[in-house]
Structures are given as structure tokens and as C-alpha cells.
PDB file of C-alpha atoms in Angstrom:
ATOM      1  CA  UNK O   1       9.434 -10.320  11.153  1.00  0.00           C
ATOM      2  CA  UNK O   2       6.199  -9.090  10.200  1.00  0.00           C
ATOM      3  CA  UNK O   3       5.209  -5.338  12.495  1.00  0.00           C
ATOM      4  CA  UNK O   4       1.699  -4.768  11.217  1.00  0.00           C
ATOM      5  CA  UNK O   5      -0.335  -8.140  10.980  1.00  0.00           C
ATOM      6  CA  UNK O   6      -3.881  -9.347   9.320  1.00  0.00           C
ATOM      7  CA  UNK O   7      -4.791 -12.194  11.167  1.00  0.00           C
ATOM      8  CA  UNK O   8      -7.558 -13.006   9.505  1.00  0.00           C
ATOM      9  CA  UNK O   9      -7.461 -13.597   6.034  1.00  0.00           C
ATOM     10  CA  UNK O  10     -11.037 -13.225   5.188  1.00  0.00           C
ATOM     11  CA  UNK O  11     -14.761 -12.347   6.460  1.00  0.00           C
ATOM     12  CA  UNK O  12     -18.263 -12.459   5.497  1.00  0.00           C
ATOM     13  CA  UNK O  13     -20.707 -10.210   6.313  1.00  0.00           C
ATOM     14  CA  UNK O  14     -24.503 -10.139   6.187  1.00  0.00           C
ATOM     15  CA  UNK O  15     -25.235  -6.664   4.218  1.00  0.00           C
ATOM     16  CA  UNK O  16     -26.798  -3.848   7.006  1.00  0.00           C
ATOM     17  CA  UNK O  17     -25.082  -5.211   9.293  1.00  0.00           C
ATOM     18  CA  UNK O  18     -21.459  -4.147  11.258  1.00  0.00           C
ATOM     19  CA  UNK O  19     -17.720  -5.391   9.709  1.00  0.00           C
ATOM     20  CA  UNK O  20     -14.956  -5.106  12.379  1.00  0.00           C
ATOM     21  CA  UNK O  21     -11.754  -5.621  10.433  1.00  0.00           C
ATOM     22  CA  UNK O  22      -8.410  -5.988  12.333  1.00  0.00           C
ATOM     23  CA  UNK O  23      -4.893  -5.464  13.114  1.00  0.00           C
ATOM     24  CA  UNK O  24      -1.838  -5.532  15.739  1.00  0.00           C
ATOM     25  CA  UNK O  25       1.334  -4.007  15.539  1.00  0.00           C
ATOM     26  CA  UNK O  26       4.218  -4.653  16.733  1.00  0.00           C
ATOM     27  CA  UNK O  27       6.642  -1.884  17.068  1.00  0.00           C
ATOM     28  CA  UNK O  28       6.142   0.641  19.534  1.00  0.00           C
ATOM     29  CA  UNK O  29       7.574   3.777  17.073  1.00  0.00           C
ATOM     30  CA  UNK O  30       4.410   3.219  14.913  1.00  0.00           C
ATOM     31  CA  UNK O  31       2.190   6.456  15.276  1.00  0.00           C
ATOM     32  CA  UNK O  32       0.511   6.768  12.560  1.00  0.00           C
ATOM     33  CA  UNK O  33      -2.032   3.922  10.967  1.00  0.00           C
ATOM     34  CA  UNK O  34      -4.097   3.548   7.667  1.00  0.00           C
ATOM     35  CA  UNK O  35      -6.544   1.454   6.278  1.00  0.00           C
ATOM     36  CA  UNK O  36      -6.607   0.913   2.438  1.00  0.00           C
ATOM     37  CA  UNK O  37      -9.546  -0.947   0.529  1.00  0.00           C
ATOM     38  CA  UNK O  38      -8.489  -2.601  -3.208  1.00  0.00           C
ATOM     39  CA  UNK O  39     -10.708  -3.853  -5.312  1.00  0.00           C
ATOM     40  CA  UNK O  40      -9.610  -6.269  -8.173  1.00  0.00           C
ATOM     41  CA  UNK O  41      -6.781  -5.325 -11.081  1.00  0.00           C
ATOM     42  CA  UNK O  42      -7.299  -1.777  -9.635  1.00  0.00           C
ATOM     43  CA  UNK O  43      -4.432   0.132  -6.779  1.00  0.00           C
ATOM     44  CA  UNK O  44      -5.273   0.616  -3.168  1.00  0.00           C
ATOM     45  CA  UNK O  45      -7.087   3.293  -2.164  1.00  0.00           C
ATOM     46  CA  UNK O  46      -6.984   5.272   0.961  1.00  0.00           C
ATOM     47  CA  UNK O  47      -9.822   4.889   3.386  1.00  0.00           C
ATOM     48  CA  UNK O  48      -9.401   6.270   6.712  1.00  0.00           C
ATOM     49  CA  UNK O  49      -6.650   7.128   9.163  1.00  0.00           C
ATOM     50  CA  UNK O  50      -5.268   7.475  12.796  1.00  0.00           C
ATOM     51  CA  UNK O  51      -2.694   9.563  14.653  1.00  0.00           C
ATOM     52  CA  UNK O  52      -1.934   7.880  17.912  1.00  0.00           C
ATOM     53  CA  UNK O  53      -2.713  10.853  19.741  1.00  0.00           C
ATOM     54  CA  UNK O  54      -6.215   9.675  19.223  1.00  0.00           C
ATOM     55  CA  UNK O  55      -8.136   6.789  19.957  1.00  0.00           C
ATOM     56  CA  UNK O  56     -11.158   7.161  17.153  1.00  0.00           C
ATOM     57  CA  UNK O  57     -11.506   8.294  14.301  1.00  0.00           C
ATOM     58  CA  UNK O  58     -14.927   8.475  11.954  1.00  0.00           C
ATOM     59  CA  UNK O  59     -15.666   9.143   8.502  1.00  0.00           C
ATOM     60  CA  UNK O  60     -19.308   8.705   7.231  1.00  0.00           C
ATOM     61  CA  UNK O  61     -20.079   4.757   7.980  1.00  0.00           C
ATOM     62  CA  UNK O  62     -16.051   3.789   8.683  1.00  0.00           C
ATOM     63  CA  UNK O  63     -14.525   4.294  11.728  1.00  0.00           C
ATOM     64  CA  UNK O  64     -10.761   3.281  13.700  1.00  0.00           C
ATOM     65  CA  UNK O  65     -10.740   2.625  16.584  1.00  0.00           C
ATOM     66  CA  UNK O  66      -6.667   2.823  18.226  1.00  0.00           C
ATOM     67  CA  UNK O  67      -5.941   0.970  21.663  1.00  0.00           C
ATOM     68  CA  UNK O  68      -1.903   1.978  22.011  1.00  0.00           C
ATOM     69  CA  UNK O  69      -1.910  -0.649  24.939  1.00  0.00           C
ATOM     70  CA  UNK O  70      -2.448  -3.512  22.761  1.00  0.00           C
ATOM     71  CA  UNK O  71      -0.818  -2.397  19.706  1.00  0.00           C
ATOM     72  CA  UNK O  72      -4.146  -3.240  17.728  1.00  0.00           C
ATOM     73  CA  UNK O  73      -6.536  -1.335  15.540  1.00  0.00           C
ATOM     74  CA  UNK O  74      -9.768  -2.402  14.124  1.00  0.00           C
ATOM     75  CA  UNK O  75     -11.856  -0.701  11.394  1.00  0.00           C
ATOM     76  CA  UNK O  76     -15.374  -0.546  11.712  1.00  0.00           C
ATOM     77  CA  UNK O  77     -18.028  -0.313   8.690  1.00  0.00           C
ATOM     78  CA  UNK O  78     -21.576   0.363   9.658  1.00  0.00           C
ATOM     79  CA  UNK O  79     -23.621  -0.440   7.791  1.00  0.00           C
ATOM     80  CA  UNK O  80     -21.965  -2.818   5.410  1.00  0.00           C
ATOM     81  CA  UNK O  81     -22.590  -2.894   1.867  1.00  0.00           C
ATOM     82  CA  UNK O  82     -21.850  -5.033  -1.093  1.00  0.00           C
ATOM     83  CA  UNK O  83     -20.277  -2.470  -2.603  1.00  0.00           C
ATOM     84  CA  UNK O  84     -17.610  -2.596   0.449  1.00  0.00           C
ATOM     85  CA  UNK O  85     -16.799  -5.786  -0.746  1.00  0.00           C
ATOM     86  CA  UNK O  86     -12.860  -5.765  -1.274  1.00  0.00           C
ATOM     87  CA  UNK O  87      -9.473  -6.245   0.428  1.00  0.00           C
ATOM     88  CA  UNK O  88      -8.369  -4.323   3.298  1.00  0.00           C
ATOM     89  CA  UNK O  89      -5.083  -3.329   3.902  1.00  0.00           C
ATOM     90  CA  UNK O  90      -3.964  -1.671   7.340  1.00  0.00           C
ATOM     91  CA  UNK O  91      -0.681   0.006   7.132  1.00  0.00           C
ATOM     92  CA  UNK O  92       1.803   1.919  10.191  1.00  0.00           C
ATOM     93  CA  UNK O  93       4.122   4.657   9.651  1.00  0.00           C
ATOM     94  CA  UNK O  94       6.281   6.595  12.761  1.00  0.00           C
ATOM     95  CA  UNK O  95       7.679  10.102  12.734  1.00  0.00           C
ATOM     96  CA  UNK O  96      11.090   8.411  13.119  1.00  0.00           C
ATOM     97  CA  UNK O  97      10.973   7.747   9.747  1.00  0.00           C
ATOM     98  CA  UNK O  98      10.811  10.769   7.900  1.00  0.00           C
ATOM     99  CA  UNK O  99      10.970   9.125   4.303  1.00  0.00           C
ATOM    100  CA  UNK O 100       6.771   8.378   5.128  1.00  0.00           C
ATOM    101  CA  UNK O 101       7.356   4.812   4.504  1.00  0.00           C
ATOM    102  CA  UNK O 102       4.487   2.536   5.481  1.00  0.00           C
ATOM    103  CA  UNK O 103       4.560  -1.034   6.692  1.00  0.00           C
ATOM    104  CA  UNK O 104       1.354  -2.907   5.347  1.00  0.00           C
ATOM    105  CA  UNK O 105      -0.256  -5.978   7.019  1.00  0.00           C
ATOM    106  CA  UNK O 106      -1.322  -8.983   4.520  1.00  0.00           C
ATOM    107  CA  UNK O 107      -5.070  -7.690   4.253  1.00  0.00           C
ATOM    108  CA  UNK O 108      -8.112  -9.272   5.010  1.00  0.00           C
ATOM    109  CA  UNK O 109     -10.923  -9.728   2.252  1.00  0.00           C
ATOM    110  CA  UNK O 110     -14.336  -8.821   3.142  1.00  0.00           C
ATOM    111  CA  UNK O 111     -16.734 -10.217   1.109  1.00  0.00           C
ATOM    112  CA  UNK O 112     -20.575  -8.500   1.893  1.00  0.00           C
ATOM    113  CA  UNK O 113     -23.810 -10.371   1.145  1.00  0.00           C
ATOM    114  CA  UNK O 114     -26.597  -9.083   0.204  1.00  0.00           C
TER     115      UNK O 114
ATOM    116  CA  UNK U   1      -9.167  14.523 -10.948  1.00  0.00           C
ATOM    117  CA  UNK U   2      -5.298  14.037  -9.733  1.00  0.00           C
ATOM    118  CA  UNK U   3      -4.182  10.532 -10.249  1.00  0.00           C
ATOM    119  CA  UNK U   4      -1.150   8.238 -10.360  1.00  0.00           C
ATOM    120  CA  UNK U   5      -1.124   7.085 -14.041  1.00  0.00           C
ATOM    121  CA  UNK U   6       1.277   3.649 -14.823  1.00  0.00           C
ATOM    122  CA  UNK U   7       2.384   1.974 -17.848  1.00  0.00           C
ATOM    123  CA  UNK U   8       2.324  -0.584 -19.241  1.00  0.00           C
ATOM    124  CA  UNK U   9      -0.949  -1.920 -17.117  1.00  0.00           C
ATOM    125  CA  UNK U  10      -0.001  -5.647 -18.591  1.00  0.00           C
ATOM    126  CA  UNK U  11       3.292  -6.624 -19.411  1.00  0.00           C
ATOM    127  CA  UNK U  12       4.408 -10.801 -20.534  1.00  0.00           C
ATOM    128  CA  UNK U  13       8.173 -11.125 -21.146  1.00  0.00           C
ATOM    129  CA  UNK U  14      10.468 -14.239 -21.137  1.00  0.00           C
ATOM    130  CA  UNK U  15      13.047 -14.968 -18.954  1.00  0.00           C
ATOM    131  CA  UNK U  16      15.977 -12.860 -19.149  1.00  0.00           C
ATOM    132  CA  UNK U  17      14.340  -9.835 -20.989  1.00  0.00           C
ATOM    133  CA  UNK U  18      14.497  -6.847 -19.571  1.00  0.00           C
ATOM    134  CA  UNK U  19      11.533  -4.942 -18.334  1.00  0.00           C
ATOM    135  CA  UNK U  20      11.034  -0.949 -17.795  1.00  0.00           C
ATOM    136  CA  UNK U  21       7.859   0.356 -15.863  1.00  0.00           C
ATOM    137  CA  UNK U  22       6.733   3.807 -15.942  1.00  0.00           C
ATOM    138  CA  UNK U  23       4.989   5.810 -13.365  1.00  0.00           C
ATOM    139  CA  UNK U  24       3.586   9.451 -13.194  1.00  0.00           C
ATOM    140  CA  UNK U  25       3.231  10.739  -9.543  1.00  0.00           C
ATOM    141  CA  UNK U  26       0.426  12.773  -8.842  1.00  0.00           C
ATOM    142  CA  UNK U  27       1.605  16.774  -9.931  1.00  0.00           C
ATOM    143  CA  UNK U  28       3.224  18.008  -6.650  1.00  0.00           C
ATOM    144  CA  UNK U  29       3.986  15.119  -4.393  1.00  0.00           C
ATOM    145  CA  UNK U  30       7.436  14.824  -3.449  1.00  0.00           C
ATOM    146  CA  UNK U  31       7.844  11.287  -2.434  1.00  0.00           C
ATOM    147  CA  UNK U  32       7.015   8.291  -4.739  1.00  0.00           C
ATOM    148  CA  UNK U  33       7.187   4.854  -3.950  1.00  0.00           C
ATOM    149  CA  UNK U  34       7.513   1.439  -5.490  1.00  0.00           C
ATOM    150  CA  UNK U  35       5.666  -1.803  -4.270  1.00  0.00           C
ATOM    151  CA  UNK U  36       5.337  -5.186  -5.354  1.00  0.00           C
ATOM    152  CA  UNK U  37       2.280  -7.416  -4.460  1.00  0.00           C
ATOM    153  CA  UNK U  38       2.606 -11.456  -4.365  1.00  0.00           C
ATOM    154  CA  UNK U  39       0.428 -13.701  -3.084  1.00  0.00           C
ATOM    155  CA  UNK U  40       2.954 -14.794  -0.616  1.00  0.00           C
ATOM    156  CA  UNK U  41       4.760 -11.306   0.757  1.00  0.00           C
ATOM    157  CA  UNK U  42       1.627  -8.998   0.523  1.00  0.00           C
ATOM    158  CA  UNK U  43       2.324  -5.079  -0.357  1.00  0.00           C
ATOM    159  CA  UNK U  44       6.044  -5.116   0.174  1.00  0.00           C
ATOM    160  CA  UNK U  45       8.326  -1.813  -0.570  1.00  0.00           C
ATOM    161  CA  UNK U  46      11.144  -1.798  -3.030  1.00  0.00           C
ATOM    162  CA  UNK U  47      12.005   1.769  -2.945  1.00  0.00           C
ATOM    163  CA  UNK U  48      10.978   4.873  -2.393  1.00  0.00           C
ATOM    164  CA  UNK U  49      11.784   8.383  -3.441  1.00  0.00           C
ATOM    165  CA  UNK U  50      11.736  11.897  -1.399  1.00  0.00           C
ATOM    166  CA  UNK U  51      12.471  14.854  -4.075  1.00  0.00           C
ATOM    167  CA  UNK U  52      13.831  12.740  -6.680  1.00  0.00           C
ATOM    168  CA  UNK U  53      16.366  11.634  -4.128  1.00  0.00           C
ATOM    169  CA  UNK U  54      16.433   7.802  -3.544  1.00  0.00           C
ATOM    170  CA  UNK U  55      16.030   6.890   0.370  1.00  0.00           C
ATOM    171  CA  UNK U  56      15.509   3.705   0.674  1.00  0.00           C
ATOM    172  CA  UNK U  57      15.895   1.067  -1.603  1.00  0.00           C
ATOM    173  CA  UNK U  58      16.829  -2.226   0.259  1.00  0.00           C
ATOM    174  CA  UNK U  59      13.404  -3.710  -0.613  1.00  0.00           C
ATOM    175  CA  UNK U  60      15.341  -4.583  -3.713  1.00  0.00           C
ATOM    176  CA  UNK U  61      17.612  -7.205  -4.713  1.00  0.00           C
ATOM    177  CA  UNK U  62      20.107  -5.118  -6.383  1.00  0.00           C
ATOM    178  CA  UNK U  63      21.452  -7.504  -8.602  1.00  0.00           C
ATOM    179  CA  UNK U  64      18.484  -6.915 -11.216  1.00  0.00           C
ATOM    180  CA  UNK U  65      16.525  -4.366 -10.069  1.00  0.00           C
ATOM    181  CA  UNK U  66      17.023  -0.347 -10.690  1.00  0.00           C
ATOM    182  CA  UNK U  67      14.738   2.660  -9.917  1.00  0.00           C
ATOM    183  CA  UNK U  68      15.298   6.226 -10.877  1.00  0.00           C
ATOM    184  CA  UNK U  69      13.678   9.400 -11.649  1.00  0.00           C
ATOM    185  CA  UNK U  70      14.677  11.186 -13.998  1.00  0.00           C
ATOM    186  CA  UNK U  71      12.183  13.613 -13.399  1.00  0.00           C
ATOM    187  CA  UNK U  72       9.467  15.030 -11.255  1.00  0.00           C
ATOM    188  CA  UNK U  73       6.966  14.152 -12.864  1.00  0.00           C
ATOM    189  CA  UNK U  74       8.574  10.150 -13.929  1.00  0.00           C
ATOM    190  CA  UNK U  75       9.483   7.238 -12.215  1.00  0.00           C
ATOM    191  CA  UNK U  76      11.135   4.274 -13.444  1.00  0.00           C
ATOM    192  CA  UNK U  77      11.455   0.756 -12.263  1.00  0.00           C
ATOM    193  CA  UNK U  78      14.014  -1.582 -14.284  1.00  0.00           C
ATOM    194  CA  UNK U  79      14.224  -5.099 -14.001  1.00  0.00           C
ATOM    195  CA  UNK U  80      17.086  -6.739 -15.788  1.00  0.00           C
ATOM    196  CA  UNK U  81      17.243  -9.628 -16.996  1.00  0.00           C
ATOM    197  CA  UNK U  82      13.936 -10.668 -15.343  1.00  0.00           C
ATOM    198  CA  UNK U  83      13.057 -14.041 -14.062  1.00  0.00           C
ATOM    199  CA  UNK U  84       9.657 -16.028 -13.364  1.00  0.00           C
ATOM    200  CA  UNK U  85       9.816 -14.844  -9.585  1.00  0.00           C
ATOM    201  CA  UNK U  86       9.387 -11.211 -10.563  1.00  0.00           C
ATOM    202  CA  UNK U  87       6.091 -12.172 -12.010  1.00  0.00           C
ATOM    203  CA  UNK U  88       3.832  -9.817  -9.830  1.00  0.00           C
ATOM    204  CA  UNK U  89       2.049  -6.866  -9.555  1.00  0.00           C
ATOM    205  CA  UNK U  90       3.988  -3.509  -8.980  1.00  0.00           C
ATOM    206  CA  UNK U  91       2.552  -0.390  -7.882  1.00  0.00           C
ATOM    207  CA  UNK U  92       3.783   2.836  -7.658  1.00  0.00           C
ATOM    208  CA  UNK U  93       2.129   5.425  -5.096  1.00  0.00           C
ATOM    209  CA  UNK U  94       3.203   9.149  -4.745  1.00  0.00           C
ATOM    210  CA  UNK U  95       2.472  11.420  -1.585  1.00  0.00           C
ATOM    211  CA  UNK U  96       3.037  15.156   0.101  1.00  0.00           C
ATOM    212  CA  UNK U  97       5.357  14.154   3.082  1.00  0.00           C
ATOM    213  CA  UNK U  98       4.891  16.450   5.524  1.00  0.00           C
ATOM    214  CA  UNK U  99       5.100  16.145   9.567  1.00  0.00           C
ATOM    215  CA  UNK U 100       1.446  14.929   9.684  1.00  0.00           C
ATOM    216  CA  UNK U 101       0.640  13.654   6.303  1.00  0.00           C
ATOM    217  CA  UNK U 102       1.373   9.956   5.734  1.00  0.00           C
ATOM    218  CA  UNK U 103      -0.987   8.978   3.012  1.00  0.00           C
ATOM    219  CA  UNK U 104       0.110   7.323  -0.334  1.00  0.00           C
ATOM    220  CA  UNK U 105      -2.143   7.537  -3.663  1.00  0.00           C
ATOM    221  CA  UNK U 106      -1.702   4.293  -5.670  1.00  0.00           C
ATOM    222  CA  UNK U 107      -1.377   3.779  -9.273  1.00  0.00           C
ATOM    223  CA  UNK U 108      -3.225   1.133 -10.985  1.00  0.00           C
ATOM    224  CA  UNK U 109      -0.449  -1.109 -11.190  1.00  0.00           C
ATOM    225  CA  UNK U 110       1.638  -2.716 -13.644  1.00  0.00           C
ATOM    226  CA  UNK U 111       0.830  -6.433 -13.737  1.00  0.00           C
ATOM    227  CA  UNK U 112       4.435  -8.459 -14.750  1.00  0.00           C
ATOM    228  CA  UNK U 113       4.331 -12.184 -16.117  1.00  0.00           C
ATOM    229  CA  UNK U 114       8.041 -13.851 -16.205  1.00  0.00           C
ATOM    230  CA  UNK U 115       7.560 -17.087 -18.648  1.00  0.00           C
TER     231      UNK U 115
END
């Protein structure tokens, strides 16, 4: 039973131009949501996040965009660069579960061209 | 510049050796987690760790698998005897829980070949 879901495994992207990466949810408790970028051999690293008291949320050229009703969040990169190039991981946390744990989806790799 | 440090970065063992990975959480988180990346499960969570307390560990199977900390500033993640389906790569993240603070800072991960 997978709760946070990547359905697409990959995407290409002319470079300038917008990347909409992404994901749906399935458990209601979720109220909290990350994105993560990874590059190759290294960790994840944090990117951007949402409470779900909000429905955006922008930082420089990424933004999240929340829609509760659908249980789905997409990340937006304007303008894209090569250098964005990398997997993307969202991930969903609740205040029900105080431990922080966070459920991550299967990422999507974004590959930009120049 | 704060980081999650882990060791070994590379590790090749045969079957039925057993195999201890270190991690240093960042200096003042208070919850640290382990995760294991496959191609086929994604980022999945073996354990995790809220003042050195373990609070959740059913991520992993038991049987083989054992994380502690002995201290704040260590982590351990013991897998004994190892087999070819543990080859992955494990990362540990560390984080400030607090009532509004979710975010995890990941290590560069411990890559783990079974032969």
C-alpha cells in the first residue's frame, strides 16, 4: 500500500522552460509534504516544503503547489536548468505521528536539456 | 557547514559477514533515521530514533538487522550475517523534531554489495 505516489517515473525538459513534477497521497492525516532532489552517489537534499494550511509555497524558481481535495501536490521549477537535472523525491509526514517520520513516493527523474 | 557524515561510503562483503555502518547526526538534532534505497522499494524506513530512544523500527526484519545509538552524536546500523538482498544503499538522515519542523538532512550514504 503505497500513501505518497510518483506516477511518473521520468521527464524531459527543454532548458528555460517550466518542470511540473508530481504527486498524490493517499492518507488523509498527511499535513505536511516535502520535495527532495538527489543527484547521483550523493543523499537527498531538501528542496522545498508545504504545511497543509497552505496551498503555495515559493522559493526562488521552485514552487508547491497543495490541492487537499485531491490529495496531490506538484512542484514547479521555472525556469529549468541543467543543473536541476536529478531525482525528485516528494515525501508526507502528519502531526499524528510525532516521531517526524516521512513516507517518500518512488521519485521521478528529471532530466533538463540544454 | 553542519552535515550528516557516514562511513564506510563503499562497503563489498560476502554472504554471511557481518556488516556495521556508522552515522554522525548533524550536532543537535534529536531524531535520526535509517533508510534503505533499492531500485524496487524506493526510500523505505528501517528505523528511526527520537533522543537516542528507538521509536520505530518495524521497517526492519529483525532477524538480521540491529540499530542503536550509543550516543548522541553516533548511530549504528548492524546487519548480521548479511545476504545478497541487503545489497543497497542506506542512508541515515538526522532532524530537530519539533511541532512544525519535519525536515530530514541526509547523509551521503553507505553503498552495501552482498556477493
Amino acid at each position: 500500500d503505497q500513501q505518497v505516489k510518483q506516477n511518473s517515473p521520468s521527464l524531459s525538459v527543454q532548458e528555460g522552460r517550466i518542470s511540473i513534477l508530481n504527486c498524490d497521497y493517499t492518507n488523509s492525516m498527511f499535513d505536511y509534504f516535502l520535495w527532495y532532489k538527489k543527484y547521483p552517489a550523493e543523499g537527498p537534499t531538501f528542496l522545498i516544503s508545504i504545511s497543509s494550511i497552505k496551498d503555495k509555497n515559493e522559493d526562488g524558481r521552485f514552487t508547491v503547489f497543495l490541492n487537499k481535495s485531491a490529495k496531490h501536490l506538484s512542484l514547479h521549477i521555472v525556469p529549468s536548468q541543467p543543473g536541476d537535472s536529478a531525482v525528485y523525491f516528494c515525501a508526507a509526514s502528519g502531526l499524528y505521528n510525532q516521531g517526524g517520520k516521512l513516507i517518500f513516493g518512488q521519485g521521478t527523474e528529471l532530466s533538463v536539456k540544454p | 557547514d553542519a552535515r550528516v557524515t557516514q562511513t564506510p561510503r563503499h562497503k563489498v562483503t560476502e554472504m554471511g559477514q557481518e556488516v556495521t555502518m556508522r552515522c554522525q547526526p548533524i550536532l543537535g538534532h534529536n531524531t535520526v533515521f535509517w533508510y534503505r534505497q533499492t531500485m524496487m522499494q524506493g526510500l523505505e524506513l528501517l528505523a528511526y530514533f527520537r533522543n537516542r530512544a528507538p521509536l520505530d523500527d518495524s521497517g526492519m526484519p529483525k532477524d538480521r538487522f540491529s540499530a542503536e545509538m550509543p550516543d548522541a552524536t553516533l548511530a549504528t546500523l548492524k546487519i548480521q550475517p548479511s545476504e545478497p538482498r541487503d545489497s543497497a544503499v542506506y542512508f541515515c538522515a538526522s532532524g530537530m523534531r519539533a511541532v512544525d519542523s519535519y525536515e530530514q538532512y541526509f547523509g551521503p550514504g553507505t553503498r552495501l554489495t552482498v556477493t
